PDB file of C-alpha atoms in Angstrom:
ATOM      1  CA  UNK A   1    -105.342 118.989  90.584  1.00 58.00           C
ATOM      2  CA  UNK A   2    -107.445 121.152  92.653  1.00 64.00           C
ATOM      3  CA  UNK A   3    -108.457 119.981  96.125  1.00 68.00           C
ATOM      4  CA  UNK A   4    -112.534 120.911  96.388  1.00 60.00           C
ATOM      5  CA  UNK A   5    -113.901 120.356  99.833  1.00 63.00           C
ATOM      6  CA  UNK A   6    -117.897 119.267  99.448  1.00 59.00           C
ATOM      7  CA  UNK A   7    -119.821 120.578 102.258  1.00 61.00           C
ATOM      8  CA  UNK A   8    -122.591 117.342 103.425  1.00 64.00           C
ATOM      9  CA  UNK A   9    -126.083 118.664 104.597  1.00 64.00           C
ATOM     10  CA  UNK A  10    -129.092 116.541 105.387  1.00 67.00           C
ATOM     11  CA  UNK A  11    -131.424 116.781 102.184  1.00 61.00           C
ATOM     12  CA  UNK A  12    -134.709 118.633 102.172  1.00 64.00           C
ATOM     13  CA  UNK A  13    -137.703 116.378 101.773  1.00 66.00           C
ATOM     14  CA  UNK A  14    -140.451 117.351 100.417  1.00 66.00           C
ATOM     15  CA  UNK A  15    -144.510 116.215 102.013  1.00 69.00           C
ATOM     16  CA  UNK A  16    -147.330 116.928  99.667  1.00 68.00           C
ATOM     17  CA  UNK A  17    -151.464 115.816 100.135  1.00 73.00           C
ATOM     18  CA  UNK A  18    -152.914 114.083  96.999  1.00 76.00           C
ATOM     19  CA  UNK A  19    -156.518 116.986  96.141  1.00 75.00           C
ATOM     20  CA  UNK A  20    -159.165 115.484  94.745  1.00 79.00           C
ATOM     21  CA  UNK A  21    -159.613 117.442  91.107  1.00 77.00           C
ATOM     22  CA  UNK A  22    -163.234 118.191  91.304  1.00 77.00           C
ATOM     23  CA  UNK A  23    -161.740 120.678  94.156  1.00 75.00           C
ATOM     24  CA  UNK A  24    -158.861 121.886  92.738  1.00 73.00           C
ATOM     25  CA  UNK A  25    -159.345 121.273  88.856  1.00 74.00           C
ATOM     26  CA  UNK A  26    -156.150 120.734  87.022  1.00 72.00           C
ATOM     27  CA  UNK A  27    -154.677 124.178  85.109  1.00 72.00           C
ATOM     28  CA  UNK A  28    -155.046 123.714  81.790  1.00 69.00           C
ATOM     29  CA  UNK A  29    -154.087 126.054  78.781  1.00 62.00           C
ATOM     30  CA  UNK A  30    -157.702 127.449  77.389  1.00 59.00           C
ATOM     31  CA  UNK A  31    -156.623 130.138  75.617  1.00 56.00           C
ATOM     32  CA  UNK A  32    -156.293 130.541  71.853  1.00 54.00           C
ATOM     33  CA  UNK A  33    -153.101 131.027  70.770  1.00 55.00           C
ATOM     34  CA  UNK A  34    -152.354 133.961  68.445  1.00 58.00           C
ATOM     35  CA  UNK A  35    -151.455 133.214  65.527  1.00 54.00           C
ATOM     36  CA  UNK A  36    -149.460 135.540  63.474  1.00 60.00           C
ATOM     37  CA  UNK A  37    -149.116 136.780  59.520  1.00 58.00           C
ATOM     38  CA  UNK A  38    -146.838 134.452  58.333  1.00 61.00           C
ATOM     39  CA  UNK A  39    -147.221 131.485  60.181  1.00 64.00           C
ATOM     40  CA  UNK A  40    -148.459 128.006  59.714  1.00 62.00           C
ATOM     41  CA  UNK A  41    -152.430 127.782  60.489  1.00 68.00           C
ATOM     42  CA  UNK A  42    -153.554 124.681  62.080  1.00 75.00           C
ATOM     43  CA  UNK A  43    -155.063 122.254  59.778  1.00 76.00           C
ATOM     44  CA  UNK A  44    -157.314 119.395  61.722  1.00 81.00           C
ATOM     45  CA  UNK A  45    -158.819 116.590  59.445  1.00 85.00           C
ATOM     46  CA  UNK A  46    -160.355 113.414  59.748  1.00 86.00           C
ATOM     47  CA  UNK A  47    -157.403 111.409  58.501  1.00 92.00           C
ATOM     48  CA  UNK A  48    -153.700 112.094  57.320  1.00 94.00           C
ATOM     49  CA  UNK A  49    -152.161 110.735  54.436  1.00 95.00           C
ATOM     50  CA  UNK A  50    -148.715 109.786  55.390  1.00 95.00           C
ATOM     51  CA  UNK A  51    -145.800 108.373  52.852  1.00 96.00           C
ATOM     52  CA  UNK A  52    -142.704 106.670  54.581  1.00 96.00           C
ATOM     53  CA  UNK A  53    -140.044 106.477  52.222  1.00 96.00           C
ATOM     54  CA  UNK A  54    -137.262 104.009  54.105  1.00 95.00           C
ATOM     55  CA  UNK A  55    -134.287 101.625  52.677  1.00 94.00           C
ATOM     56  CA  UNK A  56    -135.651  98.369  52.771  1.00 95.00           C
ATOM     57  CA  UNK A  57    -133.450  97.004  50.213  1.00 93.00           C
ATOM     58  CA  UNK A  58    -135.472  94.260  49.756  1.00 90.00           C
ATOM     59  CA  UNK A  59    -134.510  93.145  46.510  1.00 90.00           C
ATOM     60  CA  UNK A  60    -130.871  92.331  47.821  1.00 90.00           C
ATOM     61  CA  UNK A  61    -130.078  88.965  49.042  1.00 90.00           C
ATOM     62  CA  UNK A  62    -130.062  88.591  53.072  1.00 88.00           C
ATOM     63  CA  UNK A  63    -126.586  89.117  54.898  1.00 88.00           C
ATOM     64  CA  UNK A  64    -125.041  85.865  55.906  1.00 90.00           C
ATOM     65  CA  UNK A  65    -126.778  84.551  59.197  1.00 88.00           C
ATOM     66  CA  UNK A  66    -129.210  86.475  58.913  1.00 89.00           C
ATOM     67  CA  UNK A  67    -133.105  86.156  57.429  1.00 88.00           C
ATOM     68  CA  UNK A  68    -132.563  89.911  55.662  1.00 88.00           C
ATOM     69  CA  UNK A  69    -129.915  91.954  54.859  1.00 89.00           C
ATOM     70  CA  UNK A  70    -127.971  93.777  57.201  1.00 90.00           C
ATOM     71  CA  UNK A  71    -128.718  97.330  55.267  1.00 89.00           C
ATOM     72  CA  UNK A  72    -132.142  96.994  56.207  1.00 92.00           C
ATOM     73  CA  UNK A  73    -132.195  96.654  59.371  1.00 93.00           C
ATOM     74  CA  UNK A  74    -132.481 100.668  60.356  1.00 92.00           C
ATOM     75  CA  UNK A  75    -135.400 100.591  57.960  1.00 94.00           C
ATOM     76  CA  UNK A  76    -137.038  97.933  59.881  1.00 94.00           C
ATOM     77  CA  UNK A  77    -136.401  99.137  63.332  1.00 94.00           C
ATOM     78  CA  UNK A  78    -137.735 102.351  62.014  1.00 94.00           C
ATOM     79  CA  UNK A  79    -140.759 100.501  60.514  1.00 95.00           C
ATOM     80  CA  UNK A  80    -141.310  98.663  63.799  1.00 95.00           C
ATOM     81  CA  UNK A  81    -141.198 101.876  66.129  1.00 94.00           C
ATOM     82  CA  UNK A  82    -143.749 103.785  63.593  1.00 95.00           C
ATOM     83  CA  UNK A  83    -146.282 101.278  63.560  1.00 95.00           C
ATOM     84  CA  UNK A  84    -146.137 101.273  67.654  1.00 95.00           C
ATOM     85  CA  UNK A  85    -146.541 105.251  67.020  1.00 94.00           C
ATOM     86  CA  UNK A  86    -149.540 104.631  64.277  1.00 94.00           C
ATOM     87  CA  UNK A  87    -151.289 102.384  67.095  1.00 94.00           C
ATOM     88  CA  UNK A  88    -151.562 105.229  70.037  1.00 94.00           C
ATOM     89  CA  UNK A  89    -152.903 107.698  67.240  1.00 93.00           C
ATOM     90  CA  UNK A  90    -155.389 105.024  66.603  1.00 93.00           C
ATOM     91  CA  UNK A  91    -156.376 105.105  70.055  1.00 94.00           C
ATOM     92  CA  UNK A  92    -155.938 108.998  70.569  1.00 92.00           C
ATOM     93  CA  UNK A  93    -158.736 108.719  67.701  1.00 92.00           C
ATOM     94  CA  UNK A  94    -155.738 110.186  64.952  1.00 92.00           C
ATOM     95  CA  UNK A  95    -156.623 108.148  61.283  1.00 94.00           C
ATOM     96  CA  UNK A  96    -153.563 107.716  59.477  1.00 95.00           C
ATOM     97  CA  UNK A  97    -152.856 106.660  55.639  1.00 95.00           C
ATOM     98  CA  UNK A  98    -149.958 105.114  55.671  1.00 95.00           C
ATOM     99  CA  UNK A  99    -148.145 104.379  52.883  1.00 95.00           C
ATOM    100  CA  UNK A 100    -144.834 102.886  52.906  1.00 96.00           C
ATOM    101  CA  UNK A 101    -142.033 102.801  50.075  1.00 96.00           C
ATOM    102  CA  UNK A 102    -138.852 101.466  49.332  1.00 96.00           C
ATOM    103  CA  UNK A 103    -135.973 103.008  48.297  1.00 95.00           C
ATOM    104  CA  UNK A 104    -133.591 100.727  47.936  1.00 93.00           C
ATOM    105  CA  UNK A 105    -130.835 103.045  49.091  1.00 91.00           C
ATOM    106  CA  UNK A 106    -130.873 105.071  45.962  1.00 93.00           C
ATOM    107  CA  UNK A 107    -131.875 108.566  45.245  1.00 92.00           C
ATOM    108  CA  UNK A 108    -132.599 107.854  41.660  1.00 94.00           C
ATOM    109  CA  UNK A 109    -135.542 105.589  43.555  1.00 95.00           C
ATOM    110  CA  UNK A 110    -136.507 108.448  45.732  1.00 95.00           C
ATOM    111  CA  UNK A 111    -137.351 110.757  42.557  1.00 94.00           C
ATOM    112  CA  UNK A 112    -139.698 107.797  40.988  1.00 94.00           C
ATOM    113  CA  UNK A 113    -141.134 107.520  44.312  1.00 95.00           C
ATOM    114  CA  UNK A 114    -141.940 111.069  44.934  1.00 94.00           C
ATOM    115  CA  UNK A 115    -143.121 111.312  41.436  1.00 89.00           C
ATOM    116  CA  UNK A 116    -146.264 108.910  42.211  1.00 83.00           C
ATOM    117  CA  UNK A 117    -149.219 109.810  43.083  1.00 76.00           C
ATOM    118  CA  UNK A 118    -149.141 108.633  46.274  1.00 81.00           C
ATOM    119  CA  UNK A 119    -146.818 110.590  47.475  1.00 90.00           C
ATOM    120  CA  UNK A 120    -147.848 114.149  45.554  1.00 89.00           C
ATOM    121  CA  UNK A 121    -151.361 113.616  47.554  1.00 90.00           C
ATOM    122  CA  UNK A 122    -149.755 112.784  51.029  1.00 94.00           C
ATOM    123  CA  UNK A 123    -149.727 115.212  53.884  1.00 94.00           C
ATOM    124  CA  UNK A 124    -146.626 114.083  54.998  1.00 94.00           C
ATOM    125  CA  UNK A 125    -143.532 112.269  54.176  1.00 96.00           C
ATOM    126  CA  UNK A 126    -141.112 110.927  56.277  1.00 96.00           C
ATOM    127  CA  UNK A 127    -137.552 109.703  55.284  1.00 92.00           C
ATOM    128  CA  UNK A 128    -135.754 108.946  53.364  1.00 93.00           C
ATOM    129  CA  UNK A 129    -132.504 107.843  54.983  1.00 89.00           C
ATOM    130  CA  UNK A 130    -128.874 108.955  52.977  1.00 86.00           C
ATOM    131  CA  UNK A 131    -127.509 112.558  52.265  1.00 84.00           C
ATOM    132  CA  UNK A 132    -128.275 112.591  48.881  1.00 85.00           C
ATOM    133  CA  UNK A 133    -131.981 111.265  48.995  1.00 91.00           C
ATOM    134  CA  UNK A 134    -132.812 113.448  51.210  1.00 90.00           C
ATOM    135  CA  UNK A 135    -131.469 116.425  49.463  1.00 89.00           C
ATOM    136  CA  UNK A 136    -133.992 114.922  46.603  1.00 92.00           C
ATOM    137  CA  UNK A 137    -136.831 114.692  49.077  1.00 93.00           C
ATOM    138  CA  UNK A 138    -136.204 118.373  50.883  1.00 91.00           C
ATOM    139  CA  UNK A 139    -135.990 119.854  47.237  1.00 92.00           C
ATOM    140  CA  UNK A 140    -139.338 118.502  46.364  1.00 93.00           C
ATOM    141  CA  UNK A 141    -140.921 119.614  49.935  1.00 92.00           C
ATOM    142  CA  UNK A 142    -140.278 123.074  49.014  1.00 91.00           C
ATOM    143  CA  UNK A 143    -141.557 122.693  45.534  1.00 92.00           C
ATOM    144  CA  UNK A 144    -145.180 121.004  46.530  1.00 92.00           C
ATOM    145  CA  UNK A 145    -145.239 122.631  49.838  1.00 91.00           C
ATOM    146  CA  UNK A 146    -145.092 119.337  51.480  1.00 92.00           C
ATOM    147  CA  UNK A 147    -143.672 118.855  54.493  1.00 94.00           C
ATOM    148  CA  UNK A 148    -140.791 116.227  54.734  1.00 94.00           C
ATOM    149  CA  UNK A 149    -139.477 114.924  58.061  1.00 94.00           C
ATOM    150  CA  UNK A 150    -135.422 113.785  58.280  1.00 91.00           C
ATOM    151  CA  UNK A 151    -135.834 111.560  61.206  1.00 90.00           C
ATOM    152  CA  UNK A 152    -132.147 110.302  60.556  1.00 86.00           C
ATOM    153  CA  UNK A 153    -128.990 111.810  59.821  1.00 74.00           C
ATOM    154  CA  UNK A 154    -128.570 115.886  60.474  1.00 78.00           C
ATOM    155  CA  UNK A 155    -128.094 117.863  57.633  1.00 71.00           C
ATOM    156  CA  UNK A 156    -126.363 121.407  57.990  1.00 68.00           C
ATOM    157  CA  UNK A 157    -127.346 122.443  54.458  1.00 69.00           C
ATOM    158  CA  UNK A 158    -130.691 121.237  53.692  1.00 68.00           C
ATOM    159  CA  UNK A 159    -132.151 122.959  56.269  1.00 61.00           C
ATOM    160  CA  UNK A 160    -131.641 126.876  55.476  1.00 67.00           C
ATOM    161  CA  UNK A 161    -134.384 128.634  53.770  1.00 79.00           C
ATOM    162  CA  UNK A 162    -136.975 125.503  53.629  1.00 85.00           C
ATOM    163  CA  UNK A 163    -139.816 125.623  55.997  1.00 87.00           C
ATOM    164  CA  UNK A 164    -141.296 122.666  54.651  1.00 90.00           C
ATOM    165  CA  UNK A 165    -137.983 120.493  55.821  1.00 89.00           C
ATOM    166  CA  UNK A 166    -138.156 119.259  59.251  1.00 88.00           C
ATOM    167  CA  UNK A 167    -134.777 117.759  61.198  1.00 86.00           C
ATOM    168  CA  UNK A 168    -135.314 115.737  63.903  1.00 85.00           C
ATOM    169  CA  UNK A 169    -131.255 115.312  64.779  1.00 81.00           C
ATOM    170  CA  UNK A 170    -129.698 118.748  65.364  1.00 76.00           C
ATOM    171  CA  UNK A 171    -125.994 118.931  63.416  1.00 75.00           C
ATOM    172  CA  UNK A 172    -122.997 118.677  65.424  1.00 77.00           C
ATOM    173  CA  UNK A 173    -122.619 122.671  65.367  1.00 80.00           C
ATOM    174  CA  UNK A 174    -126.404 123.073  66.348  1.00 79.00           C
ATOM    175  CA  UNK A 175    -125.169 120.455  69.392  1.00 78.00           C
ATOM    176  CA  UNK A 176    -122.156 122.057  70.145  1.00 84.00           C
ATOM    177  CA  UNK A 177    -123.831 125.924  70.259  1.00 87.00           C
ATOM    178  CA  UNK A 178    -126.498 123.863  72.951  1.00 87.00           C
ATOM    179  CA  UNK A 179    -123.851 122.101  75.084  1.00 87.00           C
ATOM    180  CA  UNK A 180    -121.505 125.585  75.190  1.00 88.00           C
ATOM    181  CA  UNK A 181    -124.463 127.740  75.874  1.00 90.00           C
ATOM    182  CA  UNK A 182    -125.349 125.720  78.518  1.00 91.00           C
ATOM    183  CA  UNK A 183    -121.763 125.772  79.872  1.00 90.00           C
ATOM    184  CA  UNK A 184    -121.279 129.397  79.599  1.00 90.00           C
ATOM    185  CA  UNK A 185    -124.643 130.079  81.494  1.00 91.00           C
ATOM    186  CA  UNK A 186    -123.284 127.767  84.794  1.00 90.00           C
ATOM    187  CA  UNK A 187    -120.024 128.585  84.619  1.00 91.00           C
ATOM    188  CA  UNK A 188    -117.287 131.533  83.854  1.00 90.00           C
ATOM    189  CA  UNK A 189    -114.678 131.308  81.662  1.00 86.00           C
ATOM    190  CA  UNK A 190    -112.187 130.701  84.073  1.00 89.00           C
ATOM    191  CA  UNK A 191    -113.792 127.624  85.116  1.00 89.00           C
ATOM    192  CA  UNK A 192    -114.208 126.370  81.658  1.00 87.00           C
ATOM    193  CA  UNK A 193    -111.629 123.356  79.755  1.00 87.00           C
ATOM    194  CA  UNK A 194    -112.117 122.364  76.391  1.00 81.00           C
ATOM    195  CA  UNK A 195    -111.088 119.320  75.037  1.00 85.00           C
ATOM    196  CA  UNK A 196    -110.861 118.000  71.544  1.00 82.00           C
ATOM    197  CA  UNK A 197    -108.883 115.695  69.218  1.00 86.00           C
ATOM    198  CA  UNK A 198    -106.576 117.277  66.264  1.00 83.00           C
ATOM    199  CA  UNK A 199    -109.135 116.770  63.601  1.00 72.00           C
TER     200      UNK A 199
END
C-alpha cells in the first residue's frame, strides 16, 4: 500500500444572477447543418409508422405465481416504457403508428412477421429480442433499407457494414475500448492496474 496524503481546501462556491431572457435571449443553434454526399437526409412527416417486434410469448401458460409468464416479462417492461415514450411524442406533436408484434421467442416468427405488410411499410422497427432474431431482423434492414433498432442485447457481428442496424448497448469490447480510453487519458501507465478473472 501506498500512503497518499489529501491536501483539504475550502471549496469554491459559485454566485450567479437569474437574466430575464428577453435581455439576454438563450443561444440557440440556427444554423443549417451541412449535410454531406453520402449521408442520411432528414426526412420530417406527419406521422411514423413504427413496428415493435417483442417476445410476448403469450401463447405459453403463465409461470407459477404469477398472472403471465416469466419470459415475458422484458417484453412487457419494454412495452410499458415505450408507450410512456409514445405519450411525450404525442405531446411534442410527434404521430406515431404503432404496431406491435409477437414473436414468441422464435426467429422462424420474426421472418413471418417481417414478411407482412405491416412491417415492409413501417418506418421503423424496433426489436426483436434474441441473437438469432435479430440477425433475421438486421438482414432484412439492409435488404428494404429499413432501419431496425436492437434496444437489447449487443451484438459484435451484426453491426459491421449495415447502416440500417442501430445498437443501442455497445459490446463488451466497444465498453472496454471506452473505459481504457478514458483511463489512459487521466492517467499514465505507471499508475494503471488491471484486473480480470482467468476466463
Amino acid at each position: 500500500y501506498e500512503e497518499v496524503s489529501v491536501v483539504q481546501q475550502p471549496m469554491d462556491t459559485i454566485k450567479f444572477d437569474v437574466v430575464e431572457e428577453d435581455i439576454v435571449p438563450p443561444i440557440t443553434d440556427q444554423s443549417t447543418p451541412e449535410i454531406l454526399e453520402g449521408e442520411f437526409v432528414e426526412d420530417k412527416r406527419d406521422s411514423y409508422n413504427v413496428s415493435m417486434l417483442l417476445p410476448f410469448v403469450s401463447d405459453s401458460p403463465a409461470s407459477p405465481g404469477m398472472q403471465v409468464n416469466r419470459k415475458s416479462m422484458i417484453a412487457i417492461q419494454f412495452y410499458a416504457g415505450a408507450q410512456l415514450a409514445l405519450e411525450r411524442l404525442t405531446e411534442e406533436g410527434v404521430n406515431i403508428n404503432l404496431s406491435v408484434f409477437d414473436t414468441k421467442a422464435e426467429s422462424g416468427q420474426v421472418k413471418y412477421i417481417l414478411d407482412k405488410g405491416d412491417v415492409l411499410n413501417a418506418d421503423l422497427i424496433i426489436g426483436p429480442y434474441r441473437n438469432s432474431s435479430v440477425k433475421v431482423a438486421a438482414d432484412f434492414a439492409k435488404q428494404y433499407m429499413k432501419p431496425v433498432v436492437s434496444p437489447f442485447t449487443p451484438h459484435e457481428r451484426i453491426t459491421s457494414d449495415n447502416p440500417f442496424f442501430i445498437q443501442m448497448n455497445p459490446g463488451l469490447k466497444s465498453h472496454m475500448r471506452a473505459i481504457l480510453g478514458h483511463i489512459t487519458q487521466e492517467h499514465s501507465a505507471d499508475q494503471i492496474t488491471l484486473v480480470a478473472l482467468d476466463n
